[in-house]
Structure formats: structure tokens, C-alpha cells
């Protein structure tokens, strides 16, 4: 059975991310973190293979490889991994991978299992290589990936806070990043995601006018994207003006991520024009 180069590269990256998942499980049961350099090396190799798979896919289909479900899932996994490596470099925490890498593994496995369709929907085919569409699709997925990090940082914050309140000092709480690190990571990823999503909405409005001569179609995916943007606008506003930090910011980040998931699914399965 012939396997495409894209699938082989994705499989290689999945195996490397799998080493990161095993390392995360190891962190849950053992305090020693001696395997961290090995796990990081494997994850970097996986990221490079993943990057190569995106490039090869673009060459294979002769367009920007972010139009189909399989491509979106692959790009989303790659973006979350890129954020993780950036956060790892910034915070130098050996336990950030505990929650992030399993998510990357799931998205990559999904991309590997989904069929790599060649046929592009009519609307996307109209401007599949236009700069506007490339920017629109890229910044939206990058924004979603940033909100994944916001969500995971919020979850780690809440778990750690609860364990500290219950005085369960013997649990894996001390293997998580500090509360300050979780809160700061949540704040920075929120800011990045919000700016990117704003840019994605603006390019979507301009692109809609370019393709169909109208700025707003009233499509479910547009309402979902707008609702998600309002939730994160509220969160940014409260962070900047009311000094929201810690527990409240983490909870709103989790609510925002739930809406992000609905919005992401809505683009793929409820949109009347993205995939018509």
C-alpha cells in the first residue's frame, strides 16, 4: 500500500510527539525529570517533520495547504506545538508539556487519520492562492491555537490552586508550572490570540466583499466567530481595566475556549459558504 510523503512525515511527527506524551505520563507518577532532554529532542524533531509535512502538502496540491479539514487539523497541531516551543524557551519550565503535548498528539493523529482530499470547495478555489485568503485562514487557526494555550494554562492554574487549598502537597501539583507562570502564559496567549482573531475577522469581511460583493452573509460561522471574539474582548477588557487575574481569568479562558471549539466546528460543518 502506497503512503504519501505527507502521511509519512505526519506519522514520524506523531511518533516523536508520542515520546512527549510518554514523558508527560512519566511526570505524573514520578518526581524525577531526567528524561526531559530526550523528550524535548524528540518533540523538536517531530516539529521539524511536521513543518516539512506542511511544505510537502503545499507542493503536492500547488496551493496554500490550509483549505481542507485534514490540513486545518495538521496546521492547528503544528501551531500549538510552535507556541509550546516558544513558551518552553521563555519560561524554561519542564512541566509545560504535561497538558500541551497530549493535545498536540490528538490533533496530529486526527490529521493523520482524516482523508487528504484534493478537491477544494468552489468558494475557496476562487481565491485559494490569494494573499487575503492565506492571511485570513492562517491568522484564524493561529488564534485558535493561542486560545488552546490560554485554556490549558487556565486548567493548570485551577488544578494547582485547588490542590494548594486542600493542602495536598504530595500530589503532582509541584510538577506543574507555578501559578504565576500559568497566569502569565494565559495572559500572553490571550493577547496574541485576540489580536490574530481580530485580524482574521477583518480579512474575512474584506475577503467576503472581494468574492461576493457583500461584507456580512449572516452565516452561522460568522455569528459563532463574532460571539467568540466578544468573549475574548470581554476577557481582555477585564484583564486591562479590572485587573482580572488568576481564578477568574482562568475560568473565563475556559468558557472562551468552549466557544472556540464550537466556532471551529461551525466553520467546518455549519458554514454555508466556506465548504459549499
Coordinates of C-alpha atoms in Angstrom, one line a residue:
X1 CA 0.0 0.0 0.0
X2 CA 1.4 3.4 -1.1
X3 CA 1.7 6.0 1.6
X4 CA 2.1 9.6 0.6
X5 CA 5.2 11.6 1.8
X6 CA 2.8 13.9 3.8
X7 CA 1.4 10.9 5.7
X8 CA 4.8 9.5 6.4
X9 CA 6.1 12.8 7.7
X10 CA 2.9 13.2 9.9
X11 CA 3.4 9.7 11.2
X12 CA 7.0 10.5 12.1
X13 CA 6.0 13.6 13.9
X14 CA 3.2 11.7 15.7
X15 CA 5.7 9.1 16.9
X16 CA 8.0 11.9 18.2
X17 CA 5.1 13.7 19.9
X18 CA 4.2 10.3 21.4
X19 CA 7.6 10.3 23.2
X20 CA 6.5 13.7 24.7
X21 CA 3.2 12.1 25.8
X22 CA 5.0 9.2 27.5
X23 CA 7.2 11.8 29.2
X24 CA 4.1 13.6 30.4
X25 CA 2.7 10.4 31.9
X26 CA 6.1 9.8 33.5
X27 CA 5.9 13.2 35.1
X28 CA 2.5 12.3 36.6
X29 CA 3.9 9.3 38.5
X30 CA 7.5 10.2 39.2
X31 CA 9.2 13.3 40.5
X32 CA 12.4 12.8 38.7
X33 CA 12.6 14.5 35.3
X34 CA 15.8 13.0 34.0
X35 CA 14.1 12.1 30.6
X36 CA 13.3 15.8 29.8
X37 CA 16.2 16.4 27.4
X38 CA 15.3 13.2 25.5
X39 CA 11.6 14.1 25.3
X40 CA 12.4 17.7 24.2
X41 CA 14.8 16.4 21.5
X42 CA 12.1 14.1 20.2
X43 CA 9.5 16.9 20.2
X44 CA 11.8 19.2 18.2
X45 CA 12.4 16.5 15.6
X46 CA 8.6 15.9 15.5
X47 CA 8.0 19.7 14.9
X48 CA 10.6 19.8 12.1
X49 CA 9.0 16.7 10.5
X50 CA 5.6 18.3 10.9
X51 CA 6.8 21.6 9.3
X52 CA 8.1 19.5 6.4
X53 CA 4.8 17.8 6.0
X54 CA 3.0 21.2 5.6
X55 CA 5.5 22.3 3.0
X56 CA 5.3 19.0 1.1
X57 CA 1.5 19.2 1.2
X58 CA 1.6 22.7 -0.3
X59 CA 3.9 21.5 -3.1
X60 CA 1.7 18.4 -3.7
X61 CA -1.6 20.4 -4.1
X62 CA 0.0 23.5 -5.6
X63 CA -1.7 25.9 -3.3
X64 CA -1.6 27.1 0.3
X65 CA -2.3 23.9 2.4
X66 CA -5.0 25.3 4.8
X67 CA -8.2 24.7 3.0
X68 CA -9.4 21.2 3.9
X69 CA -10.3 19.6 7.3
X70 CA -7.2 17.4 7.3
X71 CA -5.0 20.5 6.6
X72 CA -6.6 22.6 9.3
X73 CA -6.2 19.9 11.9
X74 CA -2.5 19.5 10.9
X75 CA -1.8 23.2 10.9
X76 CA -3.6 23.6 14.3
X77 CA -1.4 20.9 15.8
X78 CA 1.7 22.5 14.3
X79 CA 0.7 26.0 15.6
X80 CA 0.1 24.7 19.2
X81 CA 3.4 22.9 19.1
X82 CA 5.1 26.2 17.9
X83 CA 3.5 28.1 20.8
X84 CA 4.7 25.4 23.2
X85 CA 8.3 25.6 22.0
X86 CA 8.2 29.3 22.3
X87 CA 6.7 29.1 25.8
X88 CA 9.3 26.5 26.7
X89 CA 12.1 28.8 25.6
X90 CA 10.6 31.7 27.5
X91 CA 9.6 30.1 30.8
X92 CA 12.2 27.2 31.0
X93 CA 9.6 25.0 32.7
X94 CA 10.0 21.3 32.4
X95 CA 6.3 20.6 33.1
X96 CA 4.5 22.7 30.4
X97 CA 4.4 19.6 28.2
X98 CA 2.2 17.8 30.8
X99 CA -1.0 19.1 29.3
X100 CA 0.0 20.7 25.9
X101 CA 1.7 17.7 24.2
X102 CA -1.3 15.3 24.6
X103 CA -3.4 17.9 22.8
X104 CA -0.8 18.2 20.0
X105 CA -0.7 14.4 19.7
X106 CA -4.6 14.3 19.4
X107 CA -4.7 17.0 16.7
X108 CA -1.8 15.3 14.8
X109 CA -3.4 11.9 15.0
X110 CA -6.7 13.4 13.7
X111 CA -4.8 14.9 10.7
X112 CA -3.2 11.6 10.0
X113 CA -6.5 9.7 10.0
X114 CA -8.5 12.2 8.0
X115 CA -8.5 11.8 4.3
X116 CA -6.3 14.2 2.4
X117 CA -8.9 15.5 0.0
X118 CA -7.7 17.1 -3.2
X119 CA -10.9 18.8 -4.3
X120 CA -11.2 22.3 -3.0
X121 CA -14.6 23.9 -2.4
X122 CA -15.8 26.2 -5.0
X123 CA -15.6 29.4 -2.9
X124 CA -12.1 28.6 -1.6
X125 CA -11.0 27.6 -5.1
X126 CA -11.9 31.1 -6.3
X127 CA -9.2 32.7 -4.2
X128 CA -7.1 29.7 -3.0
X129 CA -3.8 31.4 -3.6
X130 CA -4.8 35.0 -2.8
X131 CA -2.8 36.7 -0.1
X132 CA -6.0 37.8 1.6
X133 CA -7.4 34.2 1.9
X134 CA -4.0 32.9 3.1
X135 CA -3.8 35.6 5.8
X136 CA -7.4 35.1 6.8
X137 CA -7.1 31.3 7.2
X138 CA -3.6 31.4 8.8
X139 CA -4.4 34.0 11.5
X140 CA -7.7 32.3 12.4
X141 CA -6.0 29.0 13.0
X142 CA -3.1 30.6 14.8
X143 CA -5.6 32.5 17.0
X144 CA -7.4 29.2 17.8
X145 CA -4.0 27.6 18.7
X146 CA -3.2 30.5 21.0
X147 CA -6.6 30.1 22.8
X148 CA -5.7 26.4 23.2
X149 CA -2.7 27.5 25.2
X150 CA -4.9 30.0 27.2
X151 CA -7.3 27.2 28.0
X152 CA -4.6 24.7 29.1
X153 CA -2.8 27.4 31.2
X154 CA -6.2 28.1 32.9
X155 CA -6.8 24.4 33.6
X156 CA -3.3 24.0 35.1
X157 CA -3.9 27.1 37.2
X158 CA -7.2 25.9 38.6
X159 CA -5.9 22.4 39.4
X160 CA -2.9 23.7 41.2
X161 CA -4.9 26.3 43.1
X162 CA -7.4 23.6 44.2
X163 CA -4.6 21.2 45.4
X164 CA -2.9 24.0 47.3
X165 CA -6.2 25.0 49.0
X166 CA -6.8 21.3 50.0
X167 CA -3.1 21.2 51.2
X168 CA -2.4 18.2 49.0
X169 CA 1.3 18.9 48.8
X170 CA 2.2 15.3 48.0
X171 CA 0.2 15.3 44.7
X172 CA 1.6 16.1 41.3
X173 CA 0.8 19.8 42.0
X174 CA 4.5 20.6 42.3
X175 CA 5.2 19.2 38.9
X176 CA 3.0 21.8 37.3
X177 CA 4.3 25.3 36.3
X178 CA 3.9 27.9 39.1
X179 CA 0.6 29.8 39.5
X180 CA 2.4 33.0 38.3
X181 CA 3.7 31.1 35.2
X182 CA 0.3 29.7 34.4
X183 CA -1.4 33.1 34.8
X184 CA 1.3 34.9 32.7
X185 CA 1.1 32.3 30.0
X186 CA -2.6 32.6 29.9
X187 CA -2.4 36.4 29.6
X188 CA 0.2 36.4 26.8
X189 CA -1.5 33.7 24.8
X190 CA -4.8 35.6 25.2
X191 CA -3.3 38.8 23.9
X192 CA -1.7 37.0 20.9
X193 CA -4.9 35.1 20.1
X194 CA -7.2 38.1 20.4
X195 CA -5.0 40.3 18.0
X196 CA -4.9 37.4 15.5
X197 CA -8.6 36.7 15.7
X198 CA -9.4 40.4 15.2
X199 CA -7.2 40.4 12.1
X200 CA -8.9 37.2 10.9
X201 CA -12.3 38.7 11.2
X202 CA -11.3 41.9 9.4
X203 CA -9.7 40.0 6.5
X204 CA -12.8 37.7 6.4
X205 CA -15.1 40.8 6.0
X206 CA -12.9 42.3 3.3
X207 CA -12.5 38.9 1.5
X208 CA -16.3 38.4 1.5
X209 CA -16.7 41.7 -0.2
X210 CA -14.0 40.9 -2.7
X211 CA -15.5 37.5 -3.6
X212 CA -19.3 38.2 -3.3
X213 CA -19.6 41.9 -3.1
X214 CA -21.1 41.8 0.5
X215 CA -19.4 42.3 3.9
X216 CA -21.7 40.1 6.0
X217 CA -23.5 36.9 4.9
X218 CA -25.4 36.1 8.1
X219 CA -23.8 32.6 8.0
X220 CA -23.7 30.6 11.3
X221 CA -19.9 30.5 11.2
X222 CA -19.8 34.3 11.2
X223 CA -22.1 34.6 14.2
X224 CA -20.0 32.0 16.1
X225 CA -16.8 33.8 15.2
X226 CA -18.2 37.1 16.4
X227 CA -19.5 35.6 19.6
X228 CA -16.1 34.0 20.3
X229 CA -14.4 37.4 19.6
X230 CA -16.8 39.2 22.1
X231 CA -16.0 36.7 24.9
X232 CA -12.3 37.3 24.4
X233 CA -12.8 41.0 24.1
X234 CA -14.6 40.9 27.5
X235 CA -11.7 38.9 28.9
X236 CA -9.1 41.3 27.6
X237 CA -11.1 44.3 28.8
X238 CA -11.4 42.8 32.4
X239 CA -7.7 42.0 32.4
X240 CA -6.7 45.5 31.4
X241 CA -9.2 47.6 33.3
X242 CA -10.4 45.5 36.3
X243 CA -7.1 43.7 36.9
X244 CA -8.6 40.3 36.5
X245 CA -6.0 37.6 37.2
X246 CA -5.8 34.1 38.5
X247 CA -9.0 32.1 39.1
X248 CA -11.5 34.5 37.3
X249 CA -9.3 34.9 34.3
X250 CA -8.8 31.1 34.1
X251 CA -12.5 30.4 34.3
X252 CA -13.3 32.9 31.5
X253 CA -10.5 31.5 29.4
X254 CA -12.1 28.0 29.7
X255 CA -15.5 29.4 28.7
X256 CA -13.9 31.2 25.8
X257 CA -12.2 28.0 24.6
X258 CA -15.5 26.1 24.7
X259 CA -16.9 28.8 22.4
X260 CA -13.7 28.5 20.3
X261 CA -14.4 24.8 19.8
X262 CA -18.0 25.5 18.7
X263 CA -16.7 28.1 16.3
X264 CA -14.1 25.8 14.9
X265 CA -16.7 23.0 14.4
X266 CA -19.1 25.6 13.0
X267 CA -16.7 26.7 10.2
X268 CA -16.2 23.0 9.2
X269 CA -19.8 21.7 9.4
X270 CA -22.3 24.6 9.8
X271 CA -20.8 27.1 7.3
X272 CA -22.9 27.6 4.3
X273 CA -20.2 29.1 2.1
X274 CA -16.7 28.0 3.4
X275 CA -17.2 24.5 2.1
X276 CA -20.1 24.8 -0.3

